[in-house]
Amino acid sequence: MMRALLLLAFLSAVPLGGAAAQDVAPVPTRVIYPGETITSGAIQEAKLKRGSRLTSDMAASAEELIGKVSRRTLLPGRTIPLSALREVYLVESGKPVEVRFVAGGLIIATTAVPLQDGSAGDMIKVRNMDSGTVFMGVVLADGSIQVSAS
């Protein structure tokens, strides 16, 4: 009886054949430089070395990477930390964008120049082209900036 329990405990502790989901990770197929957008052709699934683990701060699937921009150099065959990625900038510093102020039924739209790059949801500084006033706004998914009353 004791042997059977011991054998059962041993078998449940030892992983059986087949690769678990954590045994593979997306890795670059070539060097990916900072500022480069990651494409499906630049990523492949690779088996992790024995004893290696995929931690929560690492990309676990190619879907997490494709379309993102590298913040630093990513080397072939190495796992990719999520901190090494950012969203694509929808607004670039110095390129005029539409700015909207919305309050109830009132909508005021103008053109302004972003003083910072920004992705959707980022709060950035913007300069009104007519008055030169600098204010803060939130980058929207369509590439415009929304300003609210303070």
Tab-separated table of N, CA and C in Angstrom:
chain	number	residue	atom	x	y	z
A	1	MET	N	0.829	-1.192	0.000
A	1	MET	CA	0.000	0.000	0.000
A	1	MET	C	0.873	1.254	0.000
A	2	MET	N	1.897	1.243	0.876
A	2	MET	CA	2.799	2.394	0.963
A	2	MET	C	3.543	2.598	-0.353
A	3	ARG	N	3.952	1.496	-0.995
A	3	ARG	CA	4.652	1.592	-2.280
A	3	ARG	C	3.738	2.196	-3.347
A	4	ALA	N	2.491	1.796	-3.332
A	4	ALA	CA	1.537	2.310	-4.316
A	4	ALA	C	1.346	3.813	-4.148
A	5	LEU	N	1.245	4.282	-2.914
A	5	LEU	CA	1.110	5.717	-2.656
A	5	LEU	C	2.369	6.472	-3.059
A	6	LEU	N	3.528	5.878	-2.758
A	6	LEU	CA	4.799	6.491	-3.120
A	6	LEU	C	4.941	6.583	-4.637
A	7	LEU	N	4.579	5.499	-5.336
A	7	LEU	CA	4.638	5.480	-6.794
A	7	LEU	C	3.677	6.520	-7.382
A	8	LEU	N	2.475	6.609	-6.833
A	8	LEU	CA	1.495	7.589	-7.295
A	8	LEU	C	2.007	9.017	-7.094
A	9	ALA	N	2.597	9.297	-5.951
A	9	ALA	CA	3.156	10.621	-5.676
A	9	ALA	C	4.286	10.939	-6.638
A	10	PHE	N	5.132	9.958	-6.925
A	10	PHE	CA	6.259	10.163	-7.838
A	10	PHE	C	5.760	10.447	-9.248
A	11	LEU	N	4.796	9.669	-9.718
A	11	LEU	CA	4.280	9.847	-11.073
A	11	LEU	C	3.562	11.178	-11.248
A	12	SER	N	2.887	11.640	-10.221
A	12	SER	CA	2.193	12.921	-10.343
A	12	SER	C	3.159	14.101	-10.300
A	13	ALA	N	4.354	13.905	-9.757
A	13	ALA	CA	5.340	14.980	-9.673
A	13	ALA	C	6.192	15.086	-10.926
A	14	VAL	N	6.329	14.006	-11.684
A	14	VAL	CA	7.177	13.990	-12.879
A	14	VAL	C	6.320	14.299	-14.096
A	15	PRO	N	6.680	15.332	-14.888
A	15	PRO	CA	5.900	15.636	-16.086
A	15	PRO	C	6.045	14.517	-17.111
A	16	LEU	N	4.971	14.207	-17.782
A	16	LEU	CA	4.993	13.170	-18.797
A	16	LEU	C	5.256	13.784	-20.154
A	17	GLY	N	6.039	13.110	-20.999
A	17	GLY	CA	6.310	13.464	-22.398
A	17	GLY	C	5.784	14.809	-22.822
A	18	GLY	N	5.400	15.031	-24.020
A	18	GLY	CA	4.771	16.229	-24.562
A	18	GLY	C	5.208	17.544	-23.956
A	19	ALA	N	5.330	18.555	-24.777
A	19	ALA	CA	5.750	19.869	-24.299
A	19	ALA	C	4.569	20.604	-23.702
A	20	ALA	N	4.766	21.143	-22.542
A	20	ALA	CA	3.740	21.967	-21.908
A	20	ALA	C	3.762	23.328	-22.574
A	21	ALA	N	2.721	24.109	-22.359
A	21	ALA	CA	2.638	25.430	-22.981
A	21	ALA	C	3.802	26.316	-22.571
A	22	GLN	N	4.363	26.081	-21.387
A	22	GLN	CA	5.457	26.915	-20.909
A	22	GLN	C	6.804	26.505	-21.495
A	23	ASP	N	6.861	25.394	-22.215
A	23	ASP	CA	8.132	24.910	-22.743
A	23	ASP	C	8.528	25.588	-24.048
A	24	VAL	N	7.648	26.373	-24.639
A	24	VAL	CA	7.973	27.103	-25.861
A	24	VAL	C	7.702	28.588	-25.646
A	25	ALA	N	8.448	29.389	-26.367
A	25	ALA	CA	8.287	30.843	-26.258
A	25	ALA	C	8.598	31.475	-27.605
A	26	PRO	N	7.994	32.622	-27.896
A	26	PRO	CA	8.333	33.323	-29.134
A	26	PRO	C	9.700	33.991	-28.988
A	27	VAL	N	10.530	33.832	-30.006
A	27	VAL	CA	11.862	34.442	-30.011
A	27	VAL	C	12.115	35.066	-31.379
A	28	PRO	N	12.972	36.073	-31.452
A	28	PRO	CA	13.305	36.663	-32.750
A	28	PRO	C	14.080	35.684	-33.631
A	29	THR	N	13.847	35.746	-34.932
A	29	THR	CA	14.606	34.929	-35.880
A	29	THR	C	15.853	35.674	-36.350
A	30	ARG	N	15.875	36.986	-36.097
A	30	ARG	CA	17.005	37.843	-36.490
A	30	ARG	C	17.089	38.980	-35.482
A	31	VAL	N	18.101	39.799	-35.604
A	31	VAL	CA	18.231	40.949	-34.706
A	31	VAL	C	17.104	41.936	-35.015
A	32	ILE	N	16.410	42.374	-33.974
A	32	ILE	CA	15.362	43.395	-34.101
A	32	ILE	C	15.870	44.629	-33.367
A	33	TYR	N	15.970	45.741	-34.093
A	33	TYR	CA	16.561	46.958	-33.546
A	33	TYR	C	15.516	47.857	-32.884
A	34	PRO	N	15.946	48.737	-31.973
A	34	PRO	CA	15.013	49.666	-31.321
A	34	PRO	C	14.257	50.502	-32.354
A	35	GLY	N	12.956	50.657	-32.139
A	35	GLY	CA	12.131	51.437	-33.054
A	35	GLY	C	11.552	50.626	-34.195
A	36	GLU	N	11.957	49.374	-34.315
A	36	GLU	CA	11.478	48.526	-35.402
A	36	GLU	C	10.158	47.861	-35.008
A	37	THR	N	9.190	47.859	-35.931
A	37	THR	CA	7.916	47.182	-35.689
A	37	THR	C	8.108	45.688	-35.908
A	38	ILE	N	7.594	44.900	-34.977
A	38	ILE	CA	7.779	43.448	-35.033
A	38	ILE	C	6.725	42.834	-35.949
A	39	THR	N	7.189	42.030	-36.909
A	39	THR	CA	6.304	41.347	-37.859
A	39	THR	C	6.315	39.850	-37.578
A	40	SER	N	5.360	39.141	-38.164
A	40	SER	CA	5.285	37.691	-37.950
A	40	SER	C	6.517	36.980	-38.501
A	41	GLY	N	7.128	37.516	-39.547
A	41	GLY	CA	8.317	36.899	-40.127
A	41	GLY	C	9.557	37.023	-39.253
A	42	ALA	N	9.519	37.923	-38.285
A	42	ALA	CA	10.682	38.132	-37.415
A	42	ALA	C	10.603	37.313	-36.134
A	43	ILE	N	9.509	36.539	-35.976
A	43	ILE	CA	9.280	35.780	-34.740
A	43	ILE	C	9.029	34.314	-35.067
A	44	GLN	N	9.541	33.440	-34.215
A	44	GLN	CA	9.236	32.012	-34.317
A	44	GLN	C	9.087	31.437	-32.917
A	45	GLU	N	8.387	30.320	-32.813
A	45	GLU	CA	8.258	29.624	-31.536
A	45	GLU	C	9.502	28.762	-31.364
A	46	ALA	N	10.103	28.814	-30.193
A	46	ALA	CA	11.292	28.004	-29.914
A	46	ALA	C	11.125	27.307	-28.575
A	47	LYS	N	11.683	26.126	-28.495
A	47	LYS	CA	11.627	25.359	-27.257
A	47	LYS	C	12.624	25.959	-26.275
A	48	LEU	N	12.201	26.112	-25.036
A	48	LEU	CA	13.090	26.654	-24.010
A	48	LEU	C	14.122	25.614	-23.614
A	49	LYS	N	15.287	26.077	-23.209
A	49	LYS	CA	16.332	25.173	-22.741
A	49	LYS	C	15.868	24.490	-21.465
A	50	ARG	N	16.364	23.311	-21.244
A	50	ARG	CA	15.996	22.557	-20.047
A	50	ARG	C	16.348	23.373	-18.805
A	51	GLY	N	15.428	23.449	-17.891
A	51	GLY	CA	15.647	24.210	-16.664
A	51	GLY	C	15.222	25.666	-16.778
A	52	SER	N	14.972	26.135	-18.002
A	52	SER	CA	14.523	27.519	-18.189
A	52	SER	C	13.019	27.590	-17.998
A	53	ARG	N	12.567	28.719	-17.522
A	53	ARG	CA	11.134	28.940	-17.335
A	53	ARG	C	10.740	30.255	-17.972
A	54	LEU	N	9.524	30.299	-18.433
A	54	LEU	CA	8.969	31.525	-18.987
A	54	LEU	C	8.281	32.252	-17.841
A	55	THR	N	8.770	33.434	-17.500
A	55	THR	CA	8.201	34.186	-16.385
A	55	THR	C	7.088	35.109	-16.880
A	56	SER	N	6.329	35.660	-15.952
A	56	SER	CA	5.179	36.493	-16.312
A	56	SER	C	5.573	37.791	-17.013
A	57	ASP	N	6.830	38.190	-16.905
A	57	ASP	CA	7.260	39.421	-17.573
A	57	ASP	C	7.829	39.156	-18.965
A	58	MET	N	7.682	37.936	-19.467
A	58	MET	CA	8.161	37.567	-20.799
A	58	MET	C	6.966	37.327	-21.723
A	59	ALA	N	7.157	37.592	-23.009
A	59	ALA	CA	6.105	37.332	-23.990
A	59	ALA	C	5.896	35.826	-24.099
A	60	ALA	N	4.636	35.390	-24.017
A	60	ALA	CA	4.320	33.962	-24.049
A	60	ALA	C	3.797	33.506	-25.407
A	61	SER	N	3.386	34.460	-26.250
A	61	SER	CA	2.880	34.083	-27.571
A	61	SER	C	3.250	35.153	-28.595
A	62	ALA	N	3.288	34.731	-29.849
A	62	ALA	CA	3.631	35.657	-30.933
A	62	ALA	C	2.596	36.776	-31.049
A	63	GLU	N	1.344	36.478	-30.696
A	63	GLU	CA	0.279	37.487	-30.780
A	63	GLU	C	0.559	38.690	-29.883
A	64	GLU	N	1.278	38.470	-28.787
A	64	GLU	CA	1.630	39.572	-27.882
A	64	GLU	C	2.672	40.498	-28.505
A	65	LEU	N	3.389	40.016	-29.518
A	65	LEU	CA	4.521	40.749	-30.084
A	65	LEU	C	4.218	41.440	-31.407
A	66	ILE	N	3.462	40.777	-32.263
A	66	ILE	CA	3.250	41.276	-33.620
A	66	ILE	C	2.532	42.625	-33.588
A	67	GLY	N	3.115	43.596	-34.284
A	67	GLY	CA	2.558	44.944	-34.334
A	67	GLY	C	3.116	45.877	-33.278
A	68	LYS	N	3.836	45.344	-32.309
A	68	LYS	CA	4.464	46.168	-31.269
A	68	LYS	C	5.799	46.696	-31.804
A	69	VAL	N	6.365	47.667	-31.101
A	69	VAL	CA	7.637	48.267	-31.489
A	69	VAL	C	8.668	47.951	-30.414
A	70	SER	N	9.858	47.602	-30.859
A	70	SER	CA	10.930	47.259	-29.925
A	70	SER	C	11.507	48.522	-29.296
A	71	ARG	N	11.692	48.486	-27.968
A	71	ARG	CA	12.334	49.601	-27.255
A	71	ARG	C	13.848	49.436	-27.237
A	72	ARG	N	14.306	48.186	-27.388
A	72	ARG	CA	15.742	47.905	-27.339
A	72	ARG	C	16.066	46.797	-28.320
A	73	THR	N	17.345	46.507	-28.497
A	73	THR	CA	17.770	45.461	-29.419
A	73	THR	C	17.351	44.096	-28.888
A	74	LEU	N	16.683	43.324	-29.742
A	74	LEU	CA	16.256	41.967	-29.394
A	74	LEU	C	17.101	40.992	-30.201
A	75	LEU	N	17.729	40.055	-29.516
A	75	LEU	CA	18.649	39.128	-30.169
A	75	LEU	C	17.963	37.823	-30.561
A	76	PRO	N	18.398	37.214	-31.664
A	76	PRO	CA	17.795	35.964	-32.129
A	76	PRO	C	17.908	34.859	-31.080
A	77	GLY	N	16.823	34.101	-30.933
A	77	GLY	CA	16.830	32.956	-30.034
A	77	GLY	C	16.646	33.275	-28.564
A	78	ARG	N	16.539	34.550	-28.208
A	78	ARG	CA	16.376	34.939	-26.799
A	78	ARG	C	14.921	35.306	-26.528
A	79	THR	N	14.432	34.955	-25.343
A	79	THR	CA	13.064	35.326	-24.985
A	79	THR	C	12.952	36.848	-24.902
A	80	ILE	N	11.737	37.336	-25.041
A	80	ILE	CA	11.514	38.781	-25.135
A	80	ILE	C	10.748	39.287	-23.916
A	81	PRO	N	11.376	40.159	-23.119
A	81	PRO	CA	10.652	40.742	-21.984
A	81	PRO	C	9.608	41.743	-22.495
A	82	LEU	N	8.448	41.764	-21.854
A	82	LEU	CA	7.387	42.684	-22.263
A	82	LEU	C	7.811	44.139	-22.101
A	83	SER	N	8.735	44.403	-21.181
A	83	SER	CA	9.221	45.770	-20.973
A	83	SER	C	10.054	46.266	-22.156
A	84	ALA	N	10.451	45.366	-23.057
A	84	ALA	CA	11.238	45.747	-24.227
A	84	ALA	C	10.349	46.146	-25.397
A	85	LEU	N	9.032	46.203	-25.162
A	85	LEU	CA	8.081	46.510	-26.227
A	85	LEU	C	7.241	47.728	-25.876
A	86	ARG	N	6.718	48.374	-26.903
A	86	ARG	CA	5.767	49.463	-26.705
A	86	ARG	C	4.767	49.428	-27.852
A	87	GLU	N	3.672	50.132	-27.665
A	87	GLU	CA	2.677	50.264	-28.728
A	87	GLU	C	3.219	51.218	-29.796
A	88	VAL	N	2.670	51.132	-30.993
A	88	VAL	CA	3.041	52.032	-32.079
A	88	VAL	C	2.567	53.436	-31.722
A	89	TYR	N	3.410	54.449	-31.981
A	89	TYR	CA	3.002	55.830	-31.732
A	89	TYR	C	1.961	56.238	-32.768
A	90	LEU	N	0.830	56.733	-32.303
A	90	LEU	CA	-0.210	57.244	-33.191
A	90	LEU	C	0.003	58.725	-33.465
A	91	VAL	N	0.706	59.385	-32.550
A	91	VAL	CA	0.983	60.811	-32.650
A	91	VAL	C	2.491	60.992	-32.525
A	92	GLU	N	3.066	61.750	-33.454
A	92	GLU	CA	4.505	61.993	-33.411
A	92	GLU	C	4.784	63.460	-33.137
A	93	SER	N	5.785	63.699	-32.340
A	93	SER	CA	6.187	65.050	-31.973
A	93	SER	C	6.447	65.886	-33.223
A	94	GLY	N	5.852	67.084	-33.252
A	94	GLY	CA	6.093	68.010	-34.354
A	94	GLY	C	5.154	67.868	-35.533
A	95	LYS	N	4.358	66.802	-35.593
A	95	LYS	CA	3.425	66.613	-36.709
A	95	LYS	C	2.023	67.042	-36.270
A	96	PRO	N	1.451	68.069	-36.919
A	96	PRO	CA	0.147	68.598	-36.512
A	96	PRO	C	-0.946	67.525	-36.449
A	97	VAL	N	-1.805	67.655	-35.445
A	97	VAL	CA	-2.923	66.731	-35.257
A	97	VAL	C	-4.181	67.515	-34.898
A	98	GLU	N	-5.319	66.857	-35.026
A	98	GLU	CA	-6.576	67.474	-34.624
A	98	GLU	C	-6.739	67.307	-33.117
A	99	VAL	N	-7.141	68.394	-32.473
A	99	VAL	CA	-7.398	68.379	-31.032
A	99	VAL	C	-8.860	68.734	-30.836
A	100	ARG	N	-9.545	67.959	-29.978
A	100	ARG	CA	-10.962	68.198	-29.722
A	100	ARG	C	-11.216	68.395	-28.238
A	101	PHE	N	-12.052	69.388	-27.961
A	101	PHE	CA	-12.567	69.602	-26.609
A	101	PHE	C	-14.048	69.276	-26.676
A	102	VAL	N	-14.496	68.331	-25.852
A	102	VAL	CA	-15.900	67.928	-25.855
A	102	VAL	C	-16.466	68.114	-24.456
A	103	ALA	N	-17.555	68.875	-24.358
A	103	ALA	CA	-18.250	69.077	-23.082
A	103	ALA	C	-19.740	69.096	-23.377
A	104	GLY	N	-20.423	68.007	-23.026
A	104	GLY	CA	-21.845	67.904	-23.330
A	104	GLY	C	-22.056	67.924	-24.831
A	105	GLY	N	-22.849	68.868	-25.322
A	105	GLY	CA	-23.097	68.984	-26.753
A	105	GLY	C	-22.102	69.888	-27.464
A	106	LEU	N	-21.228	70.544	-26.703
A	106	LEU	CA	-20.252	71.464	-27.275
A	106	LEU	C	-19.006	70.711	-27.731
A	107	ILE	N	-18.614	70.935	-28.990
A	107	ILE	CA	-17.382	70.337	-29.512
A	107	ILE	C	-16.562	71.452	-30.148
A	108	ILE	N	-15.327	71.611	-29.671
A	108	ILE	CA	-14.413	72.596	-30.253
A	108	ILE	C	-13.239	71.816	-30.824
A	109	ALA	N	-12.948	72.047	-32.109
A	109	ALA	CA	-11.840	71.348	-32.762
A	109	ALA	C	-10.848	72.361	-33.303
A	110	THR	N	-9.583	72.038	-33.196
A	110	THR	CA	-8.513	72.886	-33.719
A	110	THR	C	-7.327	72.002	-34.074
A	111	THR	N	-6.302	72.620	-34.604
A	111	THR	CA	-5.080	71.889	-34.928
A	111	THR	C	-3.997	72.307	-33.953
A	112	ALA	N	-3.225	71.331	-33.510
A	112	ALA	CA	-2.139	71.599	-32.564
A	112	ALA	C	-0.945	70.722	-32.909
A	113	VAL	N	0.198	71.085	-32.329
A	113	VAL	CA	1.432	70.333	-32.564
A	113	VAL	C	1.810	69.586	-31.289
A	114	PRO	N	1.886	68.255	-31.352
A	114	PRO	CA	2.308	67.488	-30.175
A	114	PRO	C	3.766	67.789	-29.836
A	115	LEU	N	4.060	67.908	-28.559
A	115	LEU	CA	5.433	68.129	-28.114
A	115	LEU	C	6.081	66.816	-27.688
A	116	GLN	N	5.289	65.723	-27.728
A	116	GLN	CA	5.772	64.394	-27.367
A	116	GLN	C	5.140	63.366	-28.298
A	117	ASP	N	5.812	62.221	-28.458
A	117	ASP	CA	5.214	61.091	-29.159
A	117	ASP	C	4.195	60.460	-28.224
A	118	GLY	N	3.178	59.798	-28.783
A	118	GLY	CA	2.196	59.157	-27.920
A	118	GLY	C	1.422	58.041	-28.588
A	119	SER	N	1.096	57.027	-27.795
A	119	SER	CA	0.239	55.915	-28.210
A	119	SER	C	-1.154	56.154	-27.649
A	120	ALA	N	-2.114	55.355	-28.087
A	120	ALA	CA	-3.488	55.488	-27.600
A	120	ALA	C	-3.519	55.419	-26.076
A	121	GLY	N	-4.180	56.405	-25.472
A	121	GLY	CA	-4.305	56.442	-24.017
A	121	GLY	C	-3.238	57.254	-23.309
A	122	ASP	N	-2.173	57.633	-24.011
A	122	ASP	CA	-1.104	58.423	-23.388
A	122	ASP	C	-1.539	59.873	-23.202
A	123	MET	N	-1.131	60.468	-22.095
A	123	MET	CA	-1.353	61.890	-21.832
A	123	MET	C	-0.084	62.603	-22.301
A	124	ILE	N	-0.233	63.529	-23.258
A	124	ILE	CA	0.938	64.222	-23.799
A	124	ILE	C	0.725	65.734	-23.807
A	125	LYS	N	1.846	66.459	-23.951
A	125	LYS	CA	1.794	67.918	-24.076
A	125	LYS	C	1.591	68.281	-25.543
A	126	VAL	N	0.767	69.321	-25.750
A	126	VAL	CA	0.429	69.778	-27.092
A	126	VAL	C	0.470	71.301	-27.108
A	127	ARG	N	0.893	71.896	-28.244
A	127	ARG	CA	0.918	73.361	-28.375
A	127	ARG	C	-0.101	73.787	-29.432
A	128	ASN	N	-0.978	74.702	-29.039
A	128	ASN	CA	-1.954	75.266	-29.961
A	128	ASN	C	-1.200	76.075	-31.007
A	129	MET	N	-1.474	75.816	-32.291
A	129	MET	CA	-0.738	76.485	-33.368
A	129	MET	C	-1.078	77.970	-33.470
A	130	ASP	N	-2.288	78.360	-33.090
A	130	ASP	CA	-2.703	79.756	-33.195
A	130	ASP	C	-2.222	80.599	-32.026
A	131	SER	N	-2.421	80.108	-30.801
A	131	SER	CA	-2.110	80.912	-29.616
A	131	SER	C	-0.754	80.597	-28.990
A	132	GLY	N	-0.200	79.427	-29.307
A	132	GLY	CA	1.071	79.034	-28.699
A	132	GLY	C	0.916	78.454	-27.302
A	133	THR	N	-0.316	78.350	-26.822
A	133	THR	CA	-0.576	77.803	-25.492
A	133	THR	C	-0.255	76.311	-25.448
A	134	VAL	N	0.427	75.898	-24.381
A	134	VAL	CA	0.751	74.481	-24.196
A	134	VAL	C	-0.242	73.887	-23.203
A	135	PHE	N	-0.803	72.738	-23.548
A	135	PHE	CA	-1.762	72.057	-22.680
A	135	PHE	C	-1.589	70.553	-22.820
A	136	MET	N	-2.299	69.809	-21.966
A	136	MET	CA	-2.218	68.350	-21.964
A	136	MET	C	-3.469	67.767	-22.613
A	137	GLY	N	-3.303	66.630	-23.286
A	137	GLY	CA	-4.432	65.933	-23.884
A	137	GLY	C	-4.154	64.446	-23.945
A	138	VAL	N	-5.203	63.682	-24.172
A	138	VAL	CA	-5.097	62.221	-24.251
A	138	VAL	C	-5.173	61.790	-25.710
A	139	VAL	N	-4.226	60.949	-26.126
A	139	VAL	CA	-4.203	60.439	-27.493
A	139	VAL	C	-5.321	59.410	-27.648
A	140	LEU	N	-6.137	59.584	-28.691
A	140	LEU	CA	-7.228	58.655	-28.983
A	140	LEU	C	-6.786	57.651	-30.044
A	141	ALA	N	-7.529	56.563	-30.175
A	141	ALA	CA	-7.184	55.488	-31.103
A	141	ALA	C	-7.160	55.948	-32.561
A	142	ASP	N	-7.900	57.015	-32.889
A	142	ASP	CA	-7.918	57.508	-34.271
A	142	ASP	C	-6.767	58.477	-34.565
A	143	GLY	N	-5.886	58.711	-33.589
A	143	GLY	CA	-4.731	59.586	-33.795
A	143	GLY	C	-4.993	61.039	-33.459
A	144	SER	N	-6.192	61.361	-33.015
A	144	SER	CA	-6.478	62.730	-32.584
A	144	SER	C	-6.233	62.822	-31.078
A	145	ILE	N	-6.366	64.035	-30.553
A	145	ILE	CA	-6.129	64.256	-29.126
A	145	ILE	C	-7.373	64.877	-28.521
A	146	GLN	N	-7.775	64.362	-27.365
A	146	GLN	CA	-8.943	64.897	-26.667
A	146	GLN	C	-8.483	65.656	-25.438
A	147	VAL	N	-9.052	66.845	-25.275
A	147	VAL	CA	-8.735	67.707	-24.140
A	147	VAL	C	-9.986	67.818	-23.284
A	148	SER	N	-9.795	67.831	-21.981
A	148	SER	CA	-10.941	68.000	-21.086
A	148	SER	C	-10.700	69.208	-20.197
A	149	ALA	N	-11.776	69.752	-19.640
A	149	ALA	CA	-11.659	70.910	-18.751
A	149	ALA	C	-10.993	70.485	-17.453
A	150	SER	N	-10.148	71.370	-16.921
A	150	SER	CA	-9.462	71.029	-15.669
A	150	SER	C	-10.084	71.698	-14.481
